[in-house]
Amino acid sequence: MYLGSVVLGMDFQEIPHRHLFSHFLSKDPYERTPIYDISLVVKKRMILWPRGTFKTSAIIVEIVQLILAYPNIRICFLTGGEALAKRQIARVKRIFENPTPQFRELFDEFCINPKMRRQLGNAHEFTVPCRSSSGNTLAEPTMAITTAKSVKAGSHYDVIFVDDLVNEQNYKDPKQLEKCKQDYKEIVPLLAPDGYMY
């Protein structure tokens, strides 16, 4: 709640959003707890709140907090269409490229140097500047997007977020809905064995 509301300036409300955030992973900001051990039992989470309740915005905060707590993390964001996927990764990148003053004060090493006027990665992936040397040997970036049509076999992710796989273009068509199930099944093998899925 504090990161989303105060540091990032998003419009979260005590009720209902504190309850939503309580179902997310309890991160260890000092990395004493290995990422796969922060939740040993619940590895998959599903949020079934109605439209307009800031579910995706809450997920953006969750992604940012995971990156802050685990700079070497590998995150994949799967959605039903490329345009939507690009918009969501752009939201996360903006936090590190054009941070609020509070975010820069707290997490400057994660942010782009404003004098350099460059961007993190591209429209499909990015890596935070403070990834450690061991993290730089990883094939996957800090965060990457994919769509059902572009799942990359051989990639490995610590956390996968699946958002709006069922959408206004496919929710009425039984064949399209069956394809959504298949797309979900095809992304699951990219998750590390002890990884997390939302």
Coordinates of N, CA, C and O in Angstrom, one line a residue:
M1 N 0.8 -1.2 0.0 CA 0.0 0.0 0.0 C 0.9 1.2 0.0 O 0.6 2.2 -0.8
Y2 N 1.9 1.3 0.8 CA 2.7 2.4 0.9 C 3.5 2.7 -0.4 O 3.5 3.8 -0.9
L3 N 4.1 1.6 -1.0 CA 4.8 1.8 -2.2 C 3.9 2.3 -3.3 O 4.2 3.3 -4.0
G4 N 2.7 1.7 -3.4 CA 1.8 2.1 -4.5 C 1.2 3.5 -4.3 O 1.1 4.3 -5.2
S5 N 0.7 3.7 -3.1 CA 0.0 5.0 -2.8 C 1.0 6.2 -2.6 O 0.8 7.2 -3.2
V6 N 1.9 6.0 -1.7 CA 2.8 7.2 -1.3 C 4.0 7.3 -2.3 O 4.2 8.4 -2.8
V7 N 4.7 6.3 -2.5 CA 5.9 6.4 -3.3 C 5.6 6.5 -4.8 O 6.3 7.3 -5.5
L8 N 4.7 5.7 -5.3 CA 4.4 5.8 -6.7 C 3.2 6.7 -7.0 O 3.0 7.0 -8.2
G9 N 2.5 7.1 -6.0 CA 1.4 8.1 -6.3 C 0.1 7.6 -6.9 O -0.6 8.3 -7.5
M10 N -0.1 6.3 -6.8 CA -1.3 5.7 -7.4 C -2.5 5.9 -6.4 O -2.3 6.1 -5.2
D11 N -3.7 5.7 -6.9 CA -4.9 6.0 -6.1 C -5.5 4.8 -5.5 O -6.6 4.4 -5.7
F12 N -4.7 4.1 -4.7 CA -5.2 2.9 -4.0 C -5.9 3.4 -2.7 O -5.5 4.4 -2.1
Q13 N -6.9 2.7 -2.3 CA -7.7 3.0 -1.1 C -7.5 1.9 0.0 O -7.4 0.7 -0.4
E14 N -7.5 2.3 1.2 CA -7.4 1.4 2.3 C -8.3 0.2 2.2 O -7.9 -0.9 2.3
I15 N -9.6 0.5 1.9 CA -10.6 -0.5 1.6 C -11.0 -0.3 0.2 O -11.4 0.8 -0.2
P16 N -10.7 -1.2 -0.7 CA -10.4 -2.7 -0.5 C -9.0 -3.1 -0.8 O -8.7 -4.2 -0.6
H17 N -8.1 -2.1 -1.1 CA -6.8 -2.6 -1.7 C -5.9 -3.2 -0.7 O -5.0 -4.0 -1.0
R18 N -5.9 -2.8 0.6 CA -5.0 -3.4 1.6 C -5.3 -4.9 1.6 O -4.4 -5.7 1.7
H19 N -6.6 -5.3 1.5 CA -6.9 -6.7 1.5 C -6.3 -7.4 0.2 O -5.8 -8.5 0.3
L20 N -6.4 -6.7 -0.9 CA -5.8 -7.3 -2.1 C -4.3 -7.5 -2.0 O -3.8 -8.6 -2.2
F21 N -3.6 -6.5 -1.5 CA -2.2 -6.6 -1.3 C -1.8 -7.7 -0.3 O -0.7 -8.3 -0.4
S22 N -2.7 -8.0 0.7 CA -2.3 -9.0 1.7 C -2.2 -10.4 1.1 O -1.7 -11.3 1.7
H23 N -2.7 -10.6 -0.1 CA -2.7 -11.9 -0.8 C -1.4 -12.0 -1.7 O -1.2 -13.1 -2.2
F24 N -0.6 -11.0 -1.8 CA 0.6 -11.1 -2.6 C 1.7 -11.6 -1.8 O 1.6 -11.8 -0.6
L25 N 2.8 -11.9 -2.4 CA 4.0 -12.4 -1.7 C 4.6 -11.4 -0.7 O 4.6 -10.2 -1.0
S26 N 5.0 -11.9 0.4 CA 5.7 -11.1 1.5 C 7.2 -11.1 1.1 O 7.9 -12.1 1.4
K27 N 7.6 -10.0 0.5 CA 9.0 -10.0 0.0 C 10.0 -9.7 1.2 O 9.7 -9.2 2.2
D28 N 11.3 -10.1 0.9 CA 12.3 -9.9 1.9 C 13.2 -8.8 1.2 O 14.0 -9.2 0.3
P29 N 13.1 -7.6 1.6 CA 13.9 -6.5 0.9 C 15.4 -6.6 1.1 O 16.2 -6.0 0.4
Y30 N 15.8 -7.5 2.0 CA 17.3 -7.7 2.2 C 17.8 -8.9 1.6 O 19.0 -9.3 1.7
E31 N 17.0 -9.6 0.8 CA 17.3 -10.8 0.1 C 17.9 -11.9 1.0 O 18.7 -12.8 0.5
R32 N 17.6 -11.9 2.2 CA 18.1 -13.0 3.1 C 17.3 -14.3 2.8 O 17.8 -15.4 2.9
T33 N 16.0 -14.2 2.4 CA 15.2 -15.3 2.1 C 15.3 -15.5 0.6 O 14.9 -14.6 -0.2
P34 N 15.8 -16.6 0.1 CA 15.8 -16.8 -1.4 C 14.4 -16.7 -1.9 O 13.4 -17.0 -1.3
I35 N 14.3 -16.2 -3.1 CA 13.0 -15.9 -3.7 C 12.0 -17.1 -3.7 O 10.8 -16.9 -3.4
Y36 N 12.5 -18.3 -4.0 CA 11.6 -19.4 -4.0 C 11.1 -19.8 -2.7 O 10.2 -20.6 -2.6
D37 N 11.8 -19.3 -1.6 CA 11.4 -19.7 -0.3 C 10.4 -18.7 0.4 O 10.0 -18.9 1.5
I38 N 10.1 -17.6 -0.2 CA 9.2 -16.6 0.4 C 7.8 -17.1 0.6 O 7.1 -16.7 1.4
S39 N 7.4 -18.1 -0.2 CA 6.1 -18.8 0.0 C 6.3 -20.2 -0.5 O 6.4 -20.5 -1.6
L40 N 6.4 -21.1 0.5 CA 6.7 -22.5 0.2 C 5.5 -23.3 -0.2 O 5.6 -24.3 -0.8
V41 N 4.3 -22.8 0.2 CA 3.1 -23.6 -0.1 C 2.3 -23.0 -1.2 O 2.0 -23.8 -2.2
V42 N 2.0 -21.7 -1.2 CA 1.1 -21.1 -2.3 C 2.0 -20.6 -3.4 O 2.7 -19.6 -3.2
K43 N 2.0 -21.3 -4.5 CA 2.9 -20.9 -5.6 C 2.1 -20.2 -6.7 O 2.6 -19.6 -7.6
K44 N 0.8 -20.4 -6.7 CA -0.1 -19.8 -7.7 C -1.2 -19.0 -7.0 O -1.8 -19.4 -6.1
R45 N -1.5 -17.8 -7.6 CA -2.5 -16.9 -7.0 C -3.4 -16.5 -8.2 O -2.9 -16.2 -9.3
M46 N -4.7 -16.4 -7.9 CA -5.7 -15.9 -8.9 C -6.5 -14.8 -8.3 O -7.1 -15.0 -7.2
I47 N -6.6 -13.7 -9.0 CA -7.4 -12.6 -8.5 C -8.6 -12.5 -9.4 O -8.5 -12.3 -10.6
L48 N -9.8 -12.7 -8.8 CA -11.1 -12.6 -9.5 C -11.9 -11.5 -9.1 O -13.1 -11.7 -8.8
W49 N -11.4 -10.3 -8.9 CA -12.1 -9.1 -8.6 C -12.8 -8.6 -9.8 O -12.3 -8.8 -10.9
P50 N -13.9 -7.8 -9.6 CA -14.5 -7.2 -10.8 C -13.7 -6.1 -11.5 O -12.7 -5.7 -11.0
R51 N -14.2 -5.8 -12.7 CA -13.5 -4.8 -13.5 C -13.5 -3.5 -12.7 O -14.4 -3.2 -12.0
G52 N -12.4 -2.7 -13.0 CA -12.4 -1.3 -12.4 C -11.9 -1.3 -10.9 O -12.0 -0.3 -10.3
T53 N -11.4 -2.4 -10.4 CA -10.9 -2.4 -9.0 C -9.4 -2.3 -8.9 O -8.9 -2.7 -7.8
F54 N -8.7 -1.9 -9.9 CA -7.3 -1.7 -9.9 C -6.5 -2.9 -9.8 O -5.4 -2.9 -9.2
K55 N -7.0 -4.0 -10.3 CA -6.2 -5.3 -10.2 C -4.9 -5.2 -11.0 O -3.9 -5.5 -10.4
T56 N -4.9 -4.7 -12.2 CA -3.7 -4.6 -13.0 C -2.7 -3.6 -12.3 O -1.5 -3.8 -12.3
S57 N -3.3 -2.5 -11.8 CA -2.4 -1.5 -11.2 C -1.8 -2.1 -9.9 O -0.6 -1.9 -9.7
A58 N -2.5 -2.9 -9.2 CA -1.9 -3.6 -8.0 C -0.8 -4.6 -8.5 O 0.2 -4.7 -7.8
I59 N -1.0 -5.2 -9.6 CA 0.0 -6.2 -10.1 C 1.2 -5.4 -10.6 O 2.4 -5.9 -10.3
I60 N 1.1 -4.2 -11.1 CA 2.2 -3.4 -11.5 C 3.0 -3.1 -10.2 O 4.3 -3.2 -10.2
V61 N 2.4 -2.7 -9.1 CA 3.1 -2.5 -7.8 C 3.8 -3.8 -7.4 O 4.9 -3.7 -6.9
E62 N 3.1 -4.9 -7.5 CA 3.7 -6.2 -7.1 C 5.0 -6.4 -7.9 O 6.0 -6.9 -7.4
I63 N 4.9 -6.2 -9.2 CA 6.1 -6.4 -10.1 C 7.2 -5.5 -9.6 O 8.4 -6.0 -9.5
V64 N 6.9 -4.2 -9.4 CA 8.0 -3.3 -9.0 C 8.6 -3.7 -7.6 O 9.8 -3.7 -7.5
Q65 N 7.7 -4.1 -6.7 CA 8.2 -4.5 -5.4 C 9.1 -5.8 -5.5 O 10.1 -5.9 -4.8
L66 N 8.7 -6.7 -6.3 CA 9.5 -7.9 -6.6 C 10.9 -7.5 -7.1 O 11.9 -8.1 -6.7
I67 N 10.9 -6.6 -8.1 CA 12.2 -6.2 -8.7 C 13.0 -5.5 -7.6 O 14.2 -5.7 -7.5
L68 N 12.4 -4.7 -6.8 CA 13.2 -4.0 -5.7 C 13.8 -4.9 -4.7 O 14.9 -4.8 -4.3
A69 N 13.0 -6.0 -4.4 CA 13.5 -6.9 -3.4 C 14.5 -7.9 -3.9 O 15.3 -8.4 -3.2
Y70 N 14.3 -8.2 -5.2 CA 15.1 -9.3 -5.9 C 15.6 -8.7 -7.3 O 15.0 -9.1 -8.3
P71 N 16.6 -7.9 -7.3 CA 17.1 -7.3 -8.6 C 17.4 -8.3 -9.7 O 17.4 -7.9 -10.8
N72 N 17.8 -9.5 -9.3 CA 18.1 -10.5 -10.3 C 16.9 -11.3 -10.8 O 17.1 -12.3 -11.5
I73 N 15.7 -10.9 -10.4 CA 14.5 -11.6 -10.8 C 14.3 -11.7 -12.3 O 14.7 -10.8 -13.0
R74 N 13.6 -12.7 -12.7 CA 13.1 -12.8 -14.1 C 11.6 -12.9 -14.1 O 11.1 -13.9 -13.6
I75 N 11.0 -11.9 -14.7 CA 9.5 -11.8 -14.7 C 9.0 -11.9 -16.1 O 9.5 -11.2 -17.0
C76 N 7.9 -12.7 -16.3 CA 7.3 -12.7 -17.6 C 5.8 -12.2 -17.4 O 5.2 -12.6 -16.5
F77 N 5.4 -11.4 -18.4 CA 4.0 -10.9 -18.3 C 3.3 -11.4 -19.6 O 3.7 -11.0 -20.7
L78 N 2.3 -12.2 -19.4 CA 1.6 -12.8 -20.6 C 0.2 -12.2 -20.6 O -0.5 -12.1 -19.6
T79 N -0.2 -11.7 -21.8 CA -1.6 -11.2 -21.9 C -2.1 -11.6 -23.3 O -1.3 -12.1 -24.1
G80 N -3.4 -11.3 -23.5 CA -4.0 -11.8 -24.8 C -3.6 -11.1 -26.0 O -3.7 -11.6 -27.1
G81 N -3.0 -9.9 -25.9 CA -2.6 -9.1 -27.2 C -1.3 -8.3 -26.9 O -1.1 -7.9 -25.8
E82 N -0.6 -8.1 -28.0 CA 0.7 -7.5 -27.9 C 0.5 -6.0 -27.5 O 1.3 -5.5 -26.7
A83 N -0.5 -5.3 -28.0 CA -0.7 -3.9 -27.7 C -0.9 -3.7 -26.2 O -0.3 -2.8 -25.6
L84 N -1.7 -4.6 -25.6 CA -1.9 -4.5 -24.1 C -0.6 -4.8 -23.4 O -0.3 -4.2 -22.4
A85 N 0.1 -5.9 -23.8 CA 1.3 -6.3 -23.2 C 2.3 -5.1 -23.2 O 3.0 -4.8 -22.2
K86 N 2.4 -4.4 -24.3 CA 3.4 -3.3 -24.4 C 3.0 -2.2 -23.5 O 3.8 -1.5 -22.9
R87 N 1.7 -1.9 -23.4 CA 1.2 -0.9 -22.4 C 1.6 -1.2 -21.0 O 2.0 -0.3 -20.2
Q88 N 1.5 -2.4 -20.6 CA 1.7 -2.8 -19.2 C 3.2 -2.8 -18.9 O 3.6 -2.3 -17.8
I89 N 4.1 -3.3 -19.8 CA 5.5 -3.2 -19.5 C 5.9 -1.7 -19.5 O 6.8 -1.3 -18.8
A90 N 5.3 -0.9 -20.4 CA 5.7 0.5 -20.4 C 5.3 1.2 -19.0 O 6.1 2.0 -18.6
R91 N 4.2 0.7 -18.4 CA 3.9 1.3 -17.1 C 5.0 1.0 -16.1 O 5.4 1.8 -15.3
V92 N 5.5 -0.3 -16.1 CA 6.5 -0.7 -15.2 C 7.8 0.1 -15.5 O 8.5 0.6 -14.6
K93 N 8.2 0.1 -16.8 CA 9.5 0.8 -17.1 C 9.5 2.3 -16.7 O 10.5 2.8 -16.3
R94 N 8.3 3.0 -16.9 CA 8.2 4.4 -16.6 C 8.6 4.6 -15.1 O 9.2 5.7 -14.8
I95 N 8.3 3.7 -14.2 CA 8.6 3.9 -12.8 C 10.1 4.0 -12.6 O 10.6 4.7 -11.8
F96 N 10.9 3.2 -13.4 CA 12.3 3.2 -13.3 C 13.0 4.3 -14.2 O 14.1 4.8 -13.9
E97 N 12.3 4.7 -15.3 CA 12.9 5.7 -16.2 C 12.5 7.1 -15.8 O 13.4 8.0 -15.9
N98 N 11.3 7.3 -15.3 CA 10.9 8.6 -14.8 C 10.3 8.5 -13.4 O 9.1 8.7 -13.3
P99 N 11.1 8.2 -12.5 CA 10.5 7.9 -11.1 C 10.0 9.2 -10.4 O 10.4 10.3 -10.7
T100 N 9.1 8.9 -9.5 CA 8.7 10.0 -8.6 C 9.9 10.4 -7.8 O 10.8 9.7 -7.6
P101 N 9.9 11.7 -7.2 CA 11.0 12.1 -6.4 C 11.2 11.1 -5.2 O 12.4 10.8 -4.9
Q102 N 10.1 10.6 -4.6 CA 10.3 9.7 -3.5 C 10.9 8.4 -3.9 O 11.7 7.8 -3.2
F103 N 10.5 7.9 -5.1 CA 11.0 6.6 -5.6 C 12.5 6.8 -5.9 O 13.3 5.9 -5.5
R104 N 12.9 7.8 -6.5 CA 14.3 8.1 -6.8 C 15.1 8.2 -5.5 O 16.2 7.6 -5.4
E105 N 14.6 8.9 -4.5 CA 15.3 9.0 -3.3 C 15.5 7.7 -2.6 O 16.6 7.4 -2.1
L106 N 14.5 6.8 -2.6 CA 14.7 5.5 -2.0 C 15.4 4.4 -2.8 O 16.1 3.6 -2.3
F107 N 15.2 4.5 -4.1 CA 15.7 3.4 -5.0 C 16.5 3.9 -6.2 O 16.4 3.4 -7.3
D108 N 17.4 4.9 -6.0 CA 18.1 5.5 -7.1 C 18.9 4.5 -7.9 O 19.0 4.7 -9.1
E109 N 19.5 3.5 -7.3 CA 20.3 2.5 -8.1 C 19.5 1.7 -9.1 O 20.0 1.1 -10.0
F110 N 18.1 1.7 -8.9 CA 17.3 1.0 -9.9 C 16.9 1.9 -11.1 O 16.3 1.4 -12.0
C111 N 17.1 3.2 -10.9 CA 16.6 4.2 -11.9 C 17.6 4.6 -12.9 O 18.8 4.5 -12.7
I112 N 17.1 5.0 -14.1 CA 18.0 5.5 -15.2 C 18.6 6.9 -14.7 O 17.8 7.7 -14.1
N113 N 19.8 7.1 -15.0 CA 20.4 8.4 -14.7 C 19.7 9.5 -15.5 O 19.8 9.4 -16.8
P114 N 19.1 10.5 -14.9 CA 18.4 11.4 -15.7 C 19.2 12.2 -16.7 O 18.7 12.7 -17.7
K115 N 20.5 12.3 -16.5 CA 21.4 13.1 -17.3 C 21.7 12.3 -18.6 O 22.1 12.9 -19.6
M116 N 21.5 11.0 -18.6 CA 21.9 10.2 -19.7 C 20.8 10.1 -20.8 O 21.0 9.7 -21.9
R117 N 19.6 10.4 -20.4 CA 18.4 10.5 -21.3 C 18.3 9.2 -22.1 O 18.1 9.3 -23.3
R118 N 18.4 8.1 -21.5 CA 18.2 6.8 -22.2 C 17.0 6.1 -21.6 O 16.5 6.4 -20.6
Q119 N 16.6 5.0 -22.3 CA 15.5 4.2 -21.8 C 16.1 2.8 -21.4 O 17.1 2.4 -21.9
L120 N 15.3 2.1 -20.6 CA 15.6 0.8 -20.2 C 15.1 -0.1 -21.3 O 13.9 0.0 -21.7
G121 N 15.9 -1.0 -21.8 CA 15.5 -2.0 -22.8 C 14.7 -1.5 -24.0 O 15.0 -0.5 -24.5
N122 N 13.6 -2.2 -24.3 CA 12.8 -1.8 -25.4 C 11.3 -2.1 -25.1 O 11.0 -2.3 -23.9
A123 N 10.5 -2.1 -26.1 CA 9.0 -2.3 -25.8 C 8.6 -3.7 -25.4 O 7.5 -3.9 -25.0
H124 N 9.6 -4.6 -25.4 CA 9.3 -6.0 -25.1 C 10.0 -6.5 -23.8 O 9.6 -7.5 -23.2
E125 N 11.1 -5.8 -23.4 CA 11.8 -6.3 -22.3 C 12.7 -5.2 -21.7 O 13.1 -4.3 -22.4
F126 N 13.1 -5.4 -20.5 CA 14.1 -4.5 -19.9 C 14.8 -5.2 -18.7 O 14.3 -6.2 -18.2
T127 N 16.0 -4.6 -18.4 CA 16.8 -5.1 -17.2 C 17.1 -3.9 -16.4 O 17.6 -2.9 -17.0
V128 N 16.9 -4.0 -15.1 CA 17.3 -2.8 -14.2 C 18.8 -2.6 -14.1 O 19.5 -3.6 -14.2
P129 N 19.2 -1.4 -14.0 CA 20.6 -1.1 -14.0 C 21.4 -1.8 -12.9 O 22.6 -2.0 -13.0
C130 N 20.8 -2.0 -11.7 CA 21.5 -2.6 -10.6 C 21.5 -4.1 -10.5 O 21.9 -4.7 -9.5
R131 N 21.2 -4.8 -11.6 CA 21.3 -6.2 -11.5 C 22.7 -6.6 -11.3 O 23.6 -6.0 -11.8
S132 N 22.9 -7.6 -10.4 CA 24.3 -7.9 -10.0 C 25.0 -8.7 -11.2 O 24.4 -9.1 -12.1
S133 N 26.3 -8.8 -11.0 CA 27.1 -9.5 -12.0 C 26.6 -10.9 -12.3 O 26.6 -11.4 -13.4
S134 N 26.2 -11.6 -11.2 CA 25.7 -13.0 -11.4 C 24.3 -12.9 -12.1 O 24.0 -13.8 -12.9
G135 N 23.6 -11.9 -11.9 CA 22.3 -11.7 -12.6 C 22.5 -11.4 -14.0 O 21.7 -11.7 -14.9
N136 N 23.6 -10.7 -14.4 CA 23.9 -10.3 -15.8 C 24.2 -11.6 -16.6 O 24.2 -11.5 -17.8
T137 N 24.5 -12.7 -16.0 CA 24.7 -13.9 -16.8 C 23.5 -14.6 -17.2 O 23.5 -15.6 -17.9
L138 N 22.3 -14.2 -16.6 CA 21.0 -14.8 -16.9 C 20.6 -14.4 -18.4 O 20.9 -13.3 -18.8
A139 N 20.0 -15.4 -19.1 CA 19.6 -15.1 -20.4 C 18.4 -14.2 -20.5 O 18.2 -13.4 -21.4
E140 N 17.5 -14.3 -19.4 CA 16.3 -13.5 -19.4 C 16.5 -12.1 -18.8 O 17.3 -12.0 -17.9
P141 N 15.8 -11.2 -19.3 CA 15.8 -9.8 -18.7 C 15.1 -9.8 -17.3 O 14.5 -10.8 -16.9
T142 N 15.1 -8.6 -16.7 CA 14.3 -8.4 -15.5 C 12.9 -8.7 -15.7 O 12.2 -9.4 -15.0
M143 N 12.3 -8.1 -16.8 CA 10.9 -8.3 -17.2 C 10.8 -8.4 -18.7 O 11.4 -7.6 -19.4
A144 N 10.0 -9.3 -19.1 CA 9.7 -9.5 -20.5 C 8.2 -9.7 -20.7 O 7.5 -10.2 -19.8
I145 N 7.7 -9.3 -21.9 CA 6.3 -9.5 -22.2 C 6.2 -10.6 -23.2 O 7.2 -10.8 -24.0
T146 N 5.1 -11.3 -23.2 CA 4.9 -12.2 -24.3 C 3.3 -12.3 -24.5 O 2.6 -11.8 -23.7
T147 N 3.0 -12.8 -25.7 CA 1.6 -13.0 -25.9 C 1.4 -14.4 -26.3 O 2.4 -15.2 -26.5
A148 N 0.2 -14.9 -26.4 CA -0.1 -16.3 -26.7 C 0.6 -16.7 -28.0 O 1.1 -17.8 -28.2
K149 N 0.8 -15.7 -29.0 CA 1.4 -16.0 -30.3 C 2.9 -16.0 -30.2 O 3.6 -16.4 -31.2
S150 N 3.5 -15.5 -29.1 CA 5.0 -15.4 -29.2 C 5.7 -16.0 -28.0 O 6.7 -15.5 -27.5
V151 N 5.1 -17.0 -27.4 CA 5.8 -17.7 -26.2 C 7.1 -18.2 -26.7 O 7.2 -18.9 -27.7
K152 N 8.2 -17.9 -25.9 CA 9.5 -18.3 -26.3 C 9.9 -19.5 -25.5 O 10.2 -19.5 -24.3
A153 N 10.0 -20.7 -26.2 CA 10.4 -21.9 -25.5 C 11.9 -21.7 -25.1 O 12.6 -21.1 -25.7
G154 N 12.2 -22.3 -24.0 CA 13.6 -22.3 -23.5 C 13.9 -21.2 -22.5 O 14.9 -21.1 -21.8
S155 N 12.9 -20.2 -22.4 CA 13.1 -19.2 -21.4 C 12.7 -19.7 -20.0 O 11.9 -20.7 -19.9
H156 N 13.2 -19.1 -19.0 CA 12.9 -19.5 -17.6 C 12.6 -18.3 -16.8 O 13.4 -17.4 -16.7
Y157 N 11.5 -18.3 -16.1 CA 11.1 -17.1 -15.3 C 10.8 -17.5 -13.8 O 10.3 -18.6 -13.6
D158 N 11.1 -16.6 -12.9 CA 10.8 -16.8 -11.5 C 9.4 -16.6 -11.2 O 8.8 -17.2 -10.3
V159 N 8.8 -15.6 -11.9 CA 7.4 -15.2 -11.7 C 6.8 -15.0 -13.1 O 7.4 -14.3 -13.9
I160 N 5.6 -15.5 -13.3 CA 4.8 -15.2 -14.5 C 3.5 -14.6 -14.1 O 2.8 -15.1 -13.2
F161 N 3.2 -13.5 -14.7 CA 1.9 -12.8 -14.5 C 1.0 -13.0 -15.8 O 1.5 -12.7 -16.9
V162 N -0.2 -13.5 -15.6 CA -1.1 -13.7 -16.7 C -2.3 -12.8 -16.5 O -3.0 -12.9 -15.5
D163 N -2.4 -11.8 -17.4 CA -3.4 -10.8 -17.2 C -4.2 -10.6 -18.4 O -3.7 -10.4 -19.5
D164 N -5.5 -10.6 -18.3 CA -6.5 -10.3 -19.4 C -6.3 -11.3 -20.6 O -6.3 -10.9 -21.7
L165 N -6.0 -12.5 -20.3 CA -5.9 -13.5 -21.4 C -7.2 -13.7 -22.0 O -7.4 -13.8 -23.2
V166 N -8.3 -13.7 -21.2 CA -9.6 -13.6 -21.7 C -10.0 -12.2 -21.8 O -9.9 -11.5 -20.8
N167 N -10.4 -11.7 -22.9 CA -10.7 -10.3 -23.1 C -11.9 -10.1 -24.0 O -12.6 -11.1 -24.4
E168 N -12.2 -8.8 -24.4 CA -13.4 -8.5 -25.1 C -13.4 -9.1 -26.5 O -14.5 -9.3 -27.1
Q169 N -12.3 -9.5 -27.1 CA -12.3 -10.1 -28.4 C -12.6 -11.6 -28.4 O -12.9 -12.2 -29.4
N170 N -12.4 -12.3 -27.2 CA -12.5 -13.7 -27.3 C -13.5 -14.3 -26.3 O -13.7 -15.5 -26.3
Y171 N -14.1 -13.5 -25.4 CA -14.8 -14.1 -24.3 C -16.1 -14.8 -24.7 O -16.7 -15.6 -24.0
K172 N -16.6 -14.5 -25.9 CA -17.9 -15.1 -26.3 C -17.7 -16.3 -27.2 O -18.7 -17.0 -27.5
D173 N -16.5 -16.6 -27.7 CA -16.3 -17.6 -28.6 C -15.7 -18.9 -27.9 O -14.6 -18.8 -27.4
P174 N -16.4 -20.0 -27.9 CA -15.9 -21.2 -27.3 C -14.5 -21.7 -27.8 O -13.7 -22.1 -27.0
K175 N -14.3 -21.5 -29.1 CA -13.0 -21.9 -29.7 C -11.9 -21.0 -29.1 O -10.8 -21.5 -28.8
Q176 N -12.2 -19.7 -29.1 CA -11.2 -18.8 -28.6 C -10.9 -19.0 -27.1 O -9.8 -18.9 -26.7
L177 N -11.9 -19.3 -26.3 CA -11.7 -19.6 -24.9 C -10.9 -20.9 -24.7 O -10.1 -21.0 -23.8
E178 N -11.1 -21.9 -25.6 CA -10.3 -23.1 -25.5 C -8.9 -22.8 -25.8 O -7.9 -23.3 -25.2
K179 N -8.7 -21.8 -26.8 CA -7.3 -21.4 -27.1 C -6.7 -20.7 -25.9 O -5.5 -20.9 -25.7
C180 N -7.4 -19.9 -25.2 CA -6.9 -19.3 -23.9 C -6.4 -20.4 -23.0 O -5.3 -20.2 -22.4
K181 N -7.1 -21.4 -22.8 CA -6.6 -22.5 -21.9 C -5.3 -23.1 -22.5 O -4.4 -23.4 -21.7
Q182 N -5.3 -23.3 -23.8 CA -4.0 -23.9 -24.4 C -2.9 -22.9 -24.2 O -1.8 -23.3 -23.9
D183 N -3.1 -21.6 -24.4 CA -2.1 -20.6 -24.2 C -1.5 -20.6 -22.8 O -0.3 -20.5 -22.6
Y184 N -2.4 -20.8 -21.8 CA -2.0 -20.9 -20.4 C -1.1 -22.1 -20.2 O -0.1 -22.0 -19.6
K185 N -1.6 -23.2 -20.8 CA -0.8 -24.5 -20.6 C 0.6 -24.4 -21.2 O 1.6 -24.9 -20.7
E186 N 0.7 -23.6 -22.3 CA 2.0 -23.5 -23.0 C 3.0 -22.5 -22.2 O 4.2 -22.7 -22.4
I187 N 2.4 -21.6 -21.4 CA 3.3 -20.7 -20.7 C 3.8 -21.4 -19.4 O 4.9 -21.1 -18.9
V188 N 3.1 -22.3 -18.8 CA 3.5 -22.9 -17.6 C 4.9 -23.5 -17.6 O 5.6 -23.4 -16.6
P189 N 5.3 -24.2 -18.6 CA 6.6 -24.8 -18.6 C 7.8 -23.8 -18.5 O 8.9 -24.1 -18.2
L190 N 7.5 -22.5 -18.8 CA 8.5 -21.5 -18.7 C 8.8 -21.0 -17.3 O 9.7 -20.3 -17.0
L191 N 7.9 -21.4 -16.4 CA 8.0 -21.1 -15.0 C 9.0 -22.0 -14.3 O 9.0 -23.2 -14.5
A192 N 10.0 -21.4 -13.5 CA 10.9 -22.2 -12.8 C 10.2 -23.1 -11.9 O 9.1 -22.8 -11.4
P193 N 10.7 -24.3 -11.6 CA 10.0 -25.3 -10.8 C 9.4 -24.8 -9.5 O 8.3 -25.2 -9.1
D194 N 10.1 -23.9 -8.8 CA 9.5 -23.4 -7.5 C 9.0 -22.0 -7.7 O 8.9 -21.2 -6.7
G195 N 8.8 -21.5 -8.9 CA 8.4 -20.1 -9.2 C 7.0 -19.9 -8.9 O 6.2 -20.7 -8.4
Y196 N 6.6 -18.6 -9.1 CA 5.2 -18.2 -8.7 C 4.5 -17.7 -10.0 O 5.0 -17.2 -10.9
M197 N 3.2 -17.9 -9.9 CA 2.3 -17.5 -11.0 C 1.1 -16.7 -10.5 O 0.5 -17.2 -9.5
Y198 N 0.8 -15.6 -11.1 CA -0.4 -14.8 -10.8 C -1.3 -14.9 -12.0 O -0.9 -14.6 -13.1

